[in-house]
Amino acid sequence: MHLDAKIPSGPLSEKWDRHRFELKLVNPANKRKFNIIVVGTGLAGGSAAASLGELGYYVKNFCIQDSPRRAHSIAAQGGINAAKNYQNDGDSIWRLFYDTIKGGDFRAREANVYRLAQVSNHIIDHCVAQGIPFAREYGGLLANRSFGGAQVSRTFYARGQTGQQLLLGAYSSLMRQVAAGQVSMFPRREILDIVVINGQARGIVVRNLVTGDIESHEADAVVLCTGGYANVFYLSTNAMASNVSATFRAYKKGAFFANPCYTQIHPTCIPVHGTYQSKLTLMSESLRNDGRVWVPKTPGDKRPPNQIPESERDYYLEEKYPSFGNLVPRDVASRNAKAQCDMGKGVGETGFAVYLDFADAIGRDGKGVIEQKYGNLFQMYEKITASNPYETPMMIYPASHYVMGGLWVDYNLMSTLEGLFVMGEANFSDHGANRLGASALMQGLADGYFIIPYTIGGYLAGTHLPEVTTDHPAFTDAVRYVTERTQKLVSINGKRTVDDFHRELGHILWEYCGMSRNDEGLLKSRTMIQELKEEFWNNAVVPGSSQDFNQSLERAGRVADFLEFAELLVMDAFKRRESCGGHFNEAFQTEEHEALRDDENFCHAAAWEFKGDDTEPERHQEPLVFENVELTQRSYK
Ligand SMILES: Cc1cc2nc3c(=O)[nH]c(=O)nc-3n(C[C@H](O)[C@H](O)[C@H](O)COP(=O)(O)OP(=O)(O)OC[C@H]3O[C@@H](n4cnc5c(N)ncnc54)[C@H](O)[C@@H]3O)c2cc1C
């Protein structure tokens, strides 16, 4: 099948403008005739629902949590990128575009990334108008800080709570539309199937998580903004409810899944400390503006950090990458931390940690300045570890954090299933094989505030959409499928907890498909995942009933999907015969142990088509054409 990305023709900088002009419009009165389902209320979903409601469409907005404000986006700490160049330090739309393409190891679409950089500046204006309390310089201009993979300061922030503040802005706009009757909110609902009629996405089936009822909702188009699947690793920095279920069920209904093996391991998280831990905590990348990463030069050196003299410390990132230093991109920083620990130079009780040290910055700027920038992060660190980072270096280690893989979408953000749009972390994104810090919030809000309002209009105006109701047999079939599956889960009556299966799955993926991958491990993990899945359906214990509030059942459904999806993830990793960004196959590395791409054979997005439960999925390719940047070996030296 030919994957048509529908990239507009013309010069890169004019594509989006031209496309917006060429897209068909829905006139204001006709907008009232359309119903749109938006699943998700994070930065992507919340901004989309608010914008579409404001335009005059009728929107139904769904989320798992009891309030849209509890979407995982609220956890975002460090900031959001934009090419405003307030610092006068050389930034531009072109530089943001280039940094993002290079940061993603040349595995993203040029046209999408350029549009993202263009739109970034509008996002900041929009959010300032909403009243987002971004940090400001003394003179009143918005302040910026640096994030990995960039040599300019372009990250706008609200202390370490940027996601929360941005989400409150989107939520305010959303609630305005709820009050105006344009948006209807459906909290505590979990999407369990997409309904396809005549090849078009025309509705969803959800489970009411409070009553257990299965509900059907029809629409003219469906927009999925259900976040990422990093929790497939069990331990991750994501919210506990983050899942793959929504996108995976859509995959089974015809939406291709792209690059599932592009997962991001973030270098600065609080290290794992116990077998029964269920969550990991991020220490924002912004900390690497001032924190210096180091390990003892001598393997096995167990002295406390303040007893290790300067001459015996290895500031390995500054040494190896003098141009970017501690602010190399995440994939590079993570692999280097792992390499140091593998050499026996890791610190802390487990030896799986490196130091992030603020002593120099505190000496230079004073404790007050550091506290002003990162106070809440330091407080969080101290609460979790009982160690004061103003006095003792933080200990950090890489952890699963974000996914660049997701449902394949074209330039209009439409998946291969007509009428199904996918946005935010749920789509296969503009970040290629590695996302740069502070770019996810930018992408989610670009999609929701500035892209979907145009492209969905083009779709609705140009598509024949016969009237459908939830009485249609496709809804009946979907309800039957969902009910049977839910019933099957509560009837397994096994002995092993769902969490235990999830934990084992996480171990398998972390071991064989984590920061470093090899063919033997990938093949082995596939078999292990298949066996685990088999055991799950025979031996999981899911207490309670399906007709009630039942969090065990919710988790079981998500873990069942993770188990199926994990196989696709390792298969994708195996088939990509190169290393790029977060996907590092040990067989493909440079002499300096950096990821080695194969541009001749793998300069494409891989998009998987579901072919049935007992049939291998088919791998399709969307070639990535670079007309404006030169493909080079990525270097941060
Ligand atoms: C700790 C942390 C810090 C971060 N900091 C930054 C940062 O500083 N800058 C940056 O750019 N990025 C950051 N990120 C990444 C960024 O926060 C996310 O990529 C982004 O917020 C995702 O937004 P989203 O709208 O796509 O999805 P989410 O915010 O995850 O929202 C998903 C929505 O979908 C709903 N949903 C999910 N599944 C279902 C289902 N099956 N049925 C119904 N509803 C469903 C949820 O209820 C929720 O409303 C951070 C991530 C983490 C984990």
XYZ file of C-alpha atoms and ligand atoms in Angstrom:
690
model
C 0.000 0.000 0.000
C 1.240 3.462 -0.855
C 1.333 5.670 2.247
C 0.414 9.102 1.004
C 1.594 11.691 3.513
C -0.220 14.403 1.525
C 2.678 16.799 1.921
C 1.810 19.997 0.046
C 4.042 20.994 -2.825
C 6.075 24.194 -2.953
C 8.887 25.655 -0.887
C 9.138 24.373 2.681
C 8.338 27.705 4.298
C 5.200 28.189 2.192
C 3.673 24.725 2.391
C 1.460 25.296 5.437
C 0.176 28.679 4.285
C -0.615 27.334 0.872
C -2.238 24.227 2.288
C -4.455 26.276 4.580
C -5.569 28.294 1.614
C -6.266 25.223 -0.484
C -8.157 23.323 2.231
C -11.919 23.485 1.865
C -13.762 25.492 4.504
C -16.936 24.713 6.413
C -19.001 27.873 6.696
C -19.928 28.968 10.243
C -23.582 27.897 10.013
C -22.651 24.473 8.652
C -20.156 23.820 11.430
C -23.141 23.370 13.752
C -24.172 20.361 11.691
C -21.041 18.382 12.567
C -20.303 16.310 15.658
C -16.716 15.520 16.524
C -15.458 13.100 19.149
C -12.195 14.059 20.849
C -10.730 11.381 23.092
C -8.278 12.811 25.602
C -8.086 16.034 27.552
C -4.310 16.480 27.827
C -2.615 19.322 26.031
C -3.450 17.833 22.624
C -7.042 16.816 23.343
C -7.930 19.727 25.600
C -6.661 22.306 23.128
C -8.373 20.537 20.212
C -11.748 20.211 21.942
C -11.644 23.853 23.027
C -10.633 25.110 19.570
C -13.167 23.003 17.704
C -15.919 24.056 20.092
C -14.934 27.681 19.660
C -15.189 27.247 15.888
C -18.788 26.069 16.256
C -18.546 22.294 15.954
C -20.329 20.111 18.518
C -17.687 18.216 20.411
C -17.871 15.259 22.746
C -14.717 15.076 24.853
C -13.737 11.927 26.756
C -11.114 11.087 29.346
C -10.247 8.428 31.871
C -9.759 10.737 34.826
C -12.488 12.367 36.886
C -11.448 15.772 35.573
C -9.834 16.859 32.297
C -7.277 18.641 34.457
C -5.828 15.337 35.618
C -4.526 14.307 32.201
C -0.905 13.185 32.244
C 0.164 16.481 30.585
C -0.131 18.066 34.005
C 3.109 16.337 34.970
C 5.247 18.115 32.381
C 7.907 20.028 34.175
C 10.616 21.750 32.224
C 9.069 23.827 29.460
C 7.900 24.371 25.921
C 10.029 25.356 22.947
C 9.412 28.217 20.554
C 11.605 30.088 18.101
C 10.927 33.578 19.454
C 14.619 34.418 19.723
C 13.948 36.700 22.697
C 17.491 35.949 23.832
C 18.952 37.277 20.600
C 21.246 34.262 20.678
C 20.808 33.137 17.112
C 17.504 31.296 17.155
C 15.090 31.210 14.225
C 12.303 29.060 12.828
C 14.876 27.424 10.615
C 17.156 26.612 13.558
C 14.319 25.081 15.581
C 13.350 23.072 12.526
C 16.926 21.944 11.953
C 17.606 21.084 15.604
C 14.423 19.002 15.729
C 15.196 17.124 12.518
C 18.772 16.460 13.628
C 17.698 15.648 17.198
C 15.330 13.029 15.753
C 18.266 11.517 13.859
C 16.773 12.410 10.475
C 13.788 10.144 10.826
C 10.978 12.740 10.783
C 9.111 14.439 7.953
C 10.622 17.768 6.954
C 7.301 19.442 6.151
C 5.681 18.561 9.479
C 8.672 19.647 11.513
C 8.960 22.952 9.683
C 5.269 23.649 10.301
C 5.778 22.826 13.977
C 8.609 25.354 14.222
C 6.492 27.986 12.443
C 3.521 27.447 14.701
C 5.631 27.384 17.888
C 5.625 31.163 18.148
C 1.843 31.390 17.889
C 1.523 28.932 20.762
C 3.429 31.207 23.109
C 1.319 34.235 22.118
C -1.844 32.203 22.559
C -0.834 30.912 25.967
C 0.285 34.318 27.196
C -3.120 35.663 26.151
C -4.712 32.888 28.213
C -2.746 34.087 31.218
C -0.177 31.302 31.544
C 2.324 32.584 34.128
C 5.527 31.970 32.185
C 8.725 33.006 33.931
C 9.846 36.518 32.973
C 13.095 38.414 32.832
C 13.592 41.525 34.922
C 12.591 43.714 31.966
C 9.269 41.917 31.480
C 10.058 39.716 28.463
C 9.410 36.018 28.841
C 12.444 34.144 30.123
C 14.062 31.191 28.396
C 16.309 28.332 29.370
C 18.160 25.673 27.422
C 17.229 22.091 26.722
C 19.158 19.231 25.191
C 20.235 19.213 21.569
C 20.141 23.004 21.190
C 22.784 25.672 21.576
C 20.238 28.455 21.997
C 17.859 29.158 24.874
C 14.344 28.731 23.521
C 12.455 26.962 26.264
C 9.607 28.891 27.904
C 8.730 27.698 31.375
C 6.698 28.187 34.500
C 9.161 26.934 37.103
C 9.010 23.132 37.038
C 5.248 23.125 36.430
C 4.936 24.156 32.818
C 2.572 21.338 31.860
C 0.260 22.129 34.721
C 0.033 25.798 33.818
C -0.486 25.095 30.110
C -3.133 22.513 30.917
C -4.972 24.955 33.141
C -4.999 27.362 30.192
C -6.428 24.749 27.834
C -8.870 23.657 30.524
C -10.154 27.221 30.966
C -10.825 27.470 27.242
C -12.435 24.039 27.295
C -14.736 24.877 30.198
C -15.809 28.030 28.413
C -17.010 25.849 25.555
C -18.679 23.432 27.969
C -20.575 26.353 29.479
C -21.497 27.525 25.968
C -22.925 24.112 25.162
C -20.406 23.429 22.372
C -18.458 20.757 24.213
C -19.959 17.913 26.263
C -17.579 16.336 28.751
C -17.471 12.601 29.393
C -14.980 11.971 32.199
C -14.314 8.510 33.674
C -14.806 6.850 30.274
C -12.303 4.514 28.648
C -12.402 4.036 24.905
C -12.438 0.348 24.056
C -13.209 0.369 20.338
C -13.493 2.553 17.270
C -16.572 2.076 15.118
C -15.939 1.985 11.394
C -18.787 2.346 8.905
C -18.183 2.320 5.146
C -14.461 2.616 5.794
C -14.866 5.777 7.884
C -14.371 6.231 11.630
C -17.866 7.130 12.800
C -17.866 6.578 16.514
C -16.489 4.953 19.612
C -17.491 2.471 22.265
C -16.454 3.311 25.809
C -16.762 1.787 29.238
C -18.165 4.023 31.945
C -15.557 3.433 34.629
C -17.938 4.300 37.454
C -20.966 2.198 36.522
C -19.374 -0.376 34.238
C -21.887 0.432 31.485
C -20.776 0.088 27.878
C -21.788 3.197 25.907
C -21.833 4.023 22.185
C -21.231 7.473 20.685
C -21.489 8.401 17.015
C -19.772 11.310 15.249
C -18.662 12.634 11.886
C -14.999 12.307 12.815
C -12.970 10.947 15.711
C -9.831 12.577 17.118
C -7.603 10.429 19.323
C -5.342 12.308 21.750
C -4.741 9.526 24.206
C -1.052 10.020 24.963
C 1.889 7.653 24.848
C 2.610 4.045 25.748
C 5.825 4.350 27.793
C 4.093 2.366 30.545
C 4.604 -0.728 28.419
C 7.946 -0.756 30.304
C 5.944 -0.968 33.570
C 8.274 1.447 35.349
C 8.152 4.821 33.663
C 7.778 8.500 34.412
C 4.280 8.468 32.920
C 1.016 8.687 34.823
C -0.244 5.310 36.003
C -3.230 5.406 33.624
C -1.182 6.113 30.480
C -1.824 3.254 28.079
C -1.685 1.945 24.550
C -5.245 0.620 24.506
C -6.869 3.428 22.560
C -4.281 3.514 19.788
C -3.862 -0.253 19.731
C -7.604 -0.825 19.316
C -7.559 1.737 16.508
C -4.658 -0.181 14.947
C -6.815 -3.275 14.994
C -9.520 -1.325 13.180
C -7.268 -0.223 10.336
C -5.043 2.610 11.541
C -1.390 1.767 10.869
C 1.013 1.860 13.831
C 4.254 3.640 12.990
C 7.726 3.151 14.464
C 6.643 1.464 17.710
C 10.312 0.794 18.542
C 11.105 4.515 18.851
C 10.922 4.841 22.615
C 12.637 7.498 24.671
C 14.637 6.699 27.776
C 15.143 9.941 29.720
C 18.577 10.325 31.309
C 17.603 12.148 34.494
C 15.175 10.218 36.648
C 15.359 9.200 40.278
C 16.863 5.681 40.180
C 14.823 2.556 40.878
C 15.025 1.633 44.554
C 12.899 -1.460 45.108
C 11.256 -4.478 43.482
C 7.719 -3.371 44.269
C 8.089 0.196 43.081
C 5.371 1.062 40.572
C 6.395 4.516 39.360
C 9.488 6.508 38.514
C 10.003 10.230 38.981
C 11.527 12.512 36.412
C 14.053 15.161 37.300
C 13.498 17.648 34.499
C 16.059 18.045 31.747
C 16.112 21.757 32.596
C 18.299 20.795 35.564
C 21.106 20.051 33.125
C 21.310 23.801 32.440
C 23.084 24.119 35.771
C 23.737 20.602 37.015
C 26.945 18.825 35.989
C 26.883 15.092 35.350
C 29.790 13.044 36.704
C 30.930 9.697 38.060
C 34.115 8.711 39.906
C 37.005 8.038 37.543
C 37.819 4.788 39.304
C 35.343 1.908 38.948
C 34.017 0.734 42.310
C 34.878 4.002 44.119
C 32.284 4.060 46.903
C 33.401 7.217 48.715
C 30.675 9.817 49.327
C 30.695 12.435 46.553
C 32.101 15.248 48.665
C 35.162 13.107 49.460
C 36.003 12.564 45.801
C 38.375 15.350 44.697
C 37.864 17.166 41.372
C 40.824 15.397 39.814
C 39.171 12.022 40.433
C 35.831 12.909 38.876
C 34.854 12.093 35.323
C 32.590 14.758 33.816
C 32.111 12.395 30.922
C 29.545 14.390 28.920
C 31.560 17.613 29.070
C 34.674 15.657 28.098
C 33.173 13.745 25.226
C 30.837 16.389 23.828
C 32.509 19.767 24.475
C 30.054 21.736 22.261
C 26.865 20.558 23.961
C 28.291 19.253 27.247
C 25.593 18.248 29.709
C 22.924 19.320 27.244
C 23.368 16.582 24.679
C 20.064 15.016 23.568
C 18.391 12.434 25.754
C 19.307 9.324 23.803
C 22.987 10.284 23.858
C 22.989 11.208 27.577
C 21.141 8.009 28.515
C 23.424 5.680 26.593
C 26.476 7.338 28.106
C 25.097 6.988 31.651
C 24.460 3.305 31.009
C 27.961 2.866 29.590
C 29.515 4.439 32.716
C 27.483 2.192 35.002
C 28.286 -0.869 32.897
C 31.982 -0.018 33.423
C 31.420 -0.179 37.188
C 31.557 3.582 37.686
C 27.910 3.923 38.714
C 27.193 5.354 42.154
C 24.701 4.741 44.947
C 23.687 1.444 46.508
C 22.835 -0.304 43.254
C 25.587 1.167 41.098
C 22.933 2.213 38.599
C 23.148 5.972 39.057
C 25.315 8.951 38.138
C 25.636 12.297 39.902
C 23.942 15.528 38.847
C 25.824 18.140 40.806
C 24.765 21.756 41.451
C 27.686 22.801 43.658
C 29.322 24.906 40.934
C 26.067 26.627 39.989
C 25.217 27.380 43.619
C 28.752 28.719 44.144
C 28.425 30.879 41.011
C 24.813 32.135 41.225
C 23.899 31.586 44.866
C 21.382 29.166 46.345
C 18.544 31.686 45.926
C 18.845 31.759 42.133
C 18.927 27.984 41.863
C 15.956 27.721 44.192
C 14.013 30.209 42.107
C 14.633 28.179 38.948
C 14.188 24.647 40.241
C 12.832 24.930 43.790
C 9.917 22.543 43.365
C 12.096 19.919 41.642
C 14.663 20.044 44.447
C 11.886 19.726 46.983
C 10.394 16.741 45.151
C 13.807 15.076 44.989
C 14.380 15.554 48.702
C 10.931 14.234 49.599
C 11.516 11.042 47.636
C 15.159 10.378 48.488
C 15.600 12.122 51.861
C 18.761 13.718 50.464
C 19.197 17.488 50.121
C 20.365 18.291 46.557
C 21.543 21.766 47.593
C 24.206 19.991 49.654
C 24.711 16.573 48.046
C 24.623 15.872 44.296
C 21.409 14.314 42.998
C 21.643 10.706 41.874
C 19.954 10.027 38.574
C 19.532 7.182 36.095
C 17.739 6.788 32.747
C 14.102 5.669 32.726
C 11.383 5.061 30.183
C 9.701 8.408 29.599
C 8.189 9.136 26.193
C 7.411 7.455 22.894
C 8.043 8.772 19.416
C 6.116 5.846 17.920
C 2.349 6.034 17.539
C -0.398 5.869 14.956
C 0.773 6.911 11.512
C -0.760 10.188 10.344
C -0.493 12.240 7.186
C 0.191 15.983 7.010
C -3.454 16.580 8.003
C -2.980 14.416 11.108
C -5.359 11.813 9.685
C -4.505 8.143 10.162
C -4.865 5.464 7.508
C -8.398 5.002 8.808
C -10.424 7.720 7.121
C -11.960 10.161 9.577
C -9.689 9.096 12.439
C -7.301 11.906 13.385
C -4.507 11.364 15.888
C -2.642 14.057 17.790
C -0.093 14.688 20.517
C 1.996 11.824 21.829
C -0.489 9.320 20.418
C 0.604 9.917 16.840
C 3.959 8.922 15.406
C 4.932 12.477 15.761
C 7.296 15.015 14.402
C 10.181 13.892 16.563
C 11.673 11.136 14.440
C 13.695 8.612 16.391
C 14.394 10.871 19.365
C 12.429 13.784 20.789
C 14.246 16.854 22.005
C 13.247 18.181 25.418
C 10.358 20.663 25.581
C 9.100 19.648 22.138
C 6.200 17.424 23.209
C 4.194 20.260 24.717
C 4.933 22.281 21.593
C 3.674 19.488 19.360
C 0.551 18.726 21.392
C -0.533 22.350 21.437
C 0.416 22.914 17.802
C -1.769 19.966 16.826
C -4.699 21.058 18.987
C -4.756 24.840 18.690
C -3.343 25.405 15.235
C -3.472 22.390 12.933
C -6.589 20.307 13.509
C -8.940 23.332 13.345
C -7.938 23.660 9.671
C -7.413 20.097 8.576
C -10.548 18.608 10.087
C -12.553 21.328 8.347
C -10.995 20.306 5.050
C -12.013 16.716 5.702
C -15.577 17.463 6.788
C -16.171 19.873 3.918
C -14.893 17.472 1.294
C -16.285 14.139 2.469
C -19.626 12.475 1.976
C -20.778 11.449 5.452
C -24.103 9.580 5.423
C -26.086 9.927 8.627
C -25.418 7.158 11.143
C -26.856 6.361 14.553
C -25.708 4.057 17.329
C -28.353 1.564 16.143
C -26.098 0.716 13.214
C -24.917 -2.954 13.250
C -21.275 -1.771 13.413
C -22.009 -0.324 16.861
C -23.788 -3.514 17.930
C -20.779 -5.581 16.823
C -18.326 -3.305 18.630
C -20.380 -3.414 21.831
C -20.531 -7.208 21.627
C -16.756 -7.469 21.104
C -15.996 -5.123 24.002
C -18.471 -6.813 26.350
C -17.143 -10.284 25.567
C -13.540 -9.221 26.073
C -14.352 -7.509 29.354
C -16.279 -10.549 30.519
C -13.424 -12.821 29.509
C -11.017 -10.818 31.652
C -13.075 -11.159 34.824
C -13.595 -14.867 34.136
C -9.948 -15.935 33.947
C -9.918 -16.765 37.657
C -6.196 -17.382 37.763
C -3.650 -16.918 40.529
C -1.215 -14.262 39.348
C -1.900 -10.555 39.700
C -2.149 -8.343 36.651
C 0.571 -6.117 38.100
C 2.893 -9.083 38.307
C 2.423 -9.776 34.596
C 2.977 -6.126 33.821
C 6.148 -6.019 35.933
C 7.560 -9.035 34.117
C 6.709 -7.548 30.741
C 8.504 -4.377 31.777
C 11.595 -6.345 32.791
C 11.665 -8.152 29.463
C 11.415 -4.939 27.464
C 13.911 -3.034 29.598
C 16.411 -5.875 29.348
C 16.056 -6.695 25.658
C 14.498 -3.669 24.009
C 15.588 -0.775 26.224
C 18.527 1.583 25.798
C 20.496 -1.029 23.922
C 19.159 -3.787 21.704
C 20.606 -6.766 19.864
C 19.135 -9.376 17.561
C 19.483 -12.285 19.940
C 17.743 -10.376 22.738
C 14.985 -9.105 20.488
C 14.150 -12.581 19.211
C 14.300 -14.014 22.699
C 12.050 -11.281 24.056
C 9.458 -11.922 21.391
C 9.117 -15.537 22.516
C 9.065 -14.497 26.164
C 6.289 -11.970 25.479
C 4.232 -14.572 23.604
C 4.552 -16.999 26.510
C 3.660 -14.318 29.014
C 0.595 -13.355 27.003
C -0.517 -16.976 26.884
C -0.103 -17.305 30.633
C -1.950 -14.027 31.215
C -5.129 -15.279 29.583
C -4.982 -18.500 31.636
C -3.632 -17.425 34.970
C -4.378 -13.755 35.653
C -6.608 -12.881 38.539
C -9.068 -10.066 37.934
C -11.322 -9.710 40.967
C -14.764 -8.084 40.965
C -17.349 -7.699 38.260
C -17.512 -5.976 34.911
C -20.752 -4.180 35.813
C -19.255 -2.043 38.489
C -16.444 0.338 39.394
C -13.476 -2.011 39.051
C -9.948 -0.671 38.801
C -8.472 -4.169 38.628
C -10.451 -4.743 35.460
C -9.299 -1.419 33.991
C -5.686 -2.361 34.594
C -6.188 -5.863 33.238
C -7.556 -4.507 29.966
C -4.597 -2.168 29.567
C -2.031 -4.836 30.428
C -3.667 -7.259 27.975
C -3.174 -4.645 25.253
C 0.402 -3.901 26.361
C 1.190 -7.616 26.062
C -0.026 -7.743 22.477
C 1.533 -4.435 21.558
C 4.928 -5.329 23.072
C 5.345 -7.990 20.432
C 4.854 -5.414 17.700
C 7.375 -3.167 19.423
C 10.158 -5.751 19.490
C 9.343 -6.887 15.971
C 9.668 -3.322 14.729
C 13.001 -2.993 16.546
C 14.218 -6.221 14.956
C 13.208 -5.232 11.432
C 14.923 -1.838 11.572
C 18.427 -2.879 10.563
C 20.131 0.285 11.744
C 20.484 2.391 14.863
C 18.861 5.806 15.054
C 18.002 8.046 17.986
C 16.421 6.057 20.799
C 16.593 2.837 18.800
C 20.114 1.502 19.343
C 20.937 -1.895 17.907
C 24.433 -2.856 19.058
C 25.227 -4.287 15.626
C 24.954 -0.809 14.113
C 27.231 1.671 15.850
C 30.096 3.956 14.929
C 33.600 3.436 16.281
C 32.698 5.922 19.002
C 29.613 3.886 19.953
C 27.121 6.351 18.491
C 23.996 5.264 16.606
C 24.813 4.348 13.001
C 21.989 4.922 10.532
C 21.514 3.210 7.226
C 20.059 5.991 5.100
C 20.128 3.937 1.958
C 17.759 1.285 3.231
C 16.015 2.695 6.279
C 15.340 6.349 5.618
C 11.646 5.706 6.089
C 8.905 5.528 8.667
C 7.764 1.955 9.219
C 3.988 1.644 9.495
C 2.447 -1.647 10.590
C -0.875 -2.927 9.329
C -2.914 -5.299 11.470
C -3.808 -8.437 9.539
C -5.669 -10.479 12.141
C -4.924 -11.941 15.567
C -3.191 -15.024 14.189
C -1.448 -13.418 11.233
C 1.814 -11.452 11.108
C 1.223 -7.732 10.661
C 2.501 -6.194 7.456
C 5.288 -3.591 7.486
C 4.787 -0.662 5.111
C 7.198 2.173 4.447
C 6.789 5.882 4.041
C 10.039 7.103 2.465
C 11.397 10.236 4.129
C 12.578 12.718 1.559
C 15.074 15.361 2.668
C 15.185 18.287 0.270
C 16.241 20.998 2.665
C 18.686 19.440 5.094
C 21.636 17.251 4.419
C 21.677 13.846 6.046
C 24.766 13.635 8.233
C 26.092 11.519 11.055
C 24.678 13.297 14.103
C 27.427 14.914 16.157
C 27.251 16.895 19.394
C 30.963 17.207 19.861
C 7.203 13.651 34.127
C 7.095 14.191 32.731
C 7.559 15.460 32.460
C 7.482 15.973 31.170
N 7.941 17.242 30.922
C 7.841 17.745 29.669
C 8.288 19.068 29.396
O 8.759 19.788 30.264
N 8.173 19.522 28.113
C 7.652 18.768 27.111
O 7.560 19.243 25.987
N 7.205 17.515 27.369
C 7.279 16.995 28.610
N 6.827 15.716 28.847
C 6.099 15.002 27.790
C 4.674 15.549 27.706
O 4.200 15.830 29.006
C 3.701 14.586 27.040
O 4.242 14.070 25.869
C 2.411 15.316 26.684
O 1.902 15.994 27.813
C 1.374 14.361 26.128
O 0.190 15.089 25.917
P -1.048 14.411 25.215
O -2.129 15.421 25.211
O -0.628 13.824 23.922
O -1.451 13.178 26.155
P -1.799 13.088 27.723
O -1.514 14.317 28.464
O -1.173 11.806 28.183
O -3.349 12.932 27.750
C -3.987 11.740 27.368
C -5.473 11.914 27.547
O -6.128 10.815 26.951
C -6.997 10.196 27.869
N -6.943 8.768 27.605
C -5.848 7.974 27.521
N -6.204 6.724 27.220
C -7.550 6.735 27.120
C -8.497 5.741 26.858
N -8.127 4.482 26.599
N -9.801 6.101 26.865
C -10.196 7.381 27.114
N -9.325 8.357 27.355
C -8.022 8.033 27.365
C -6.467 10.552 29.234
O -7.505 10.498 30.167
C -5.949 11.968 28.991
O -7.004 12.878 29.104
C 6.934 15.189 30.137
C 6.485 13.899 30.407
C 6.576 13.400 31.689
C 6.145 12.008 31.935
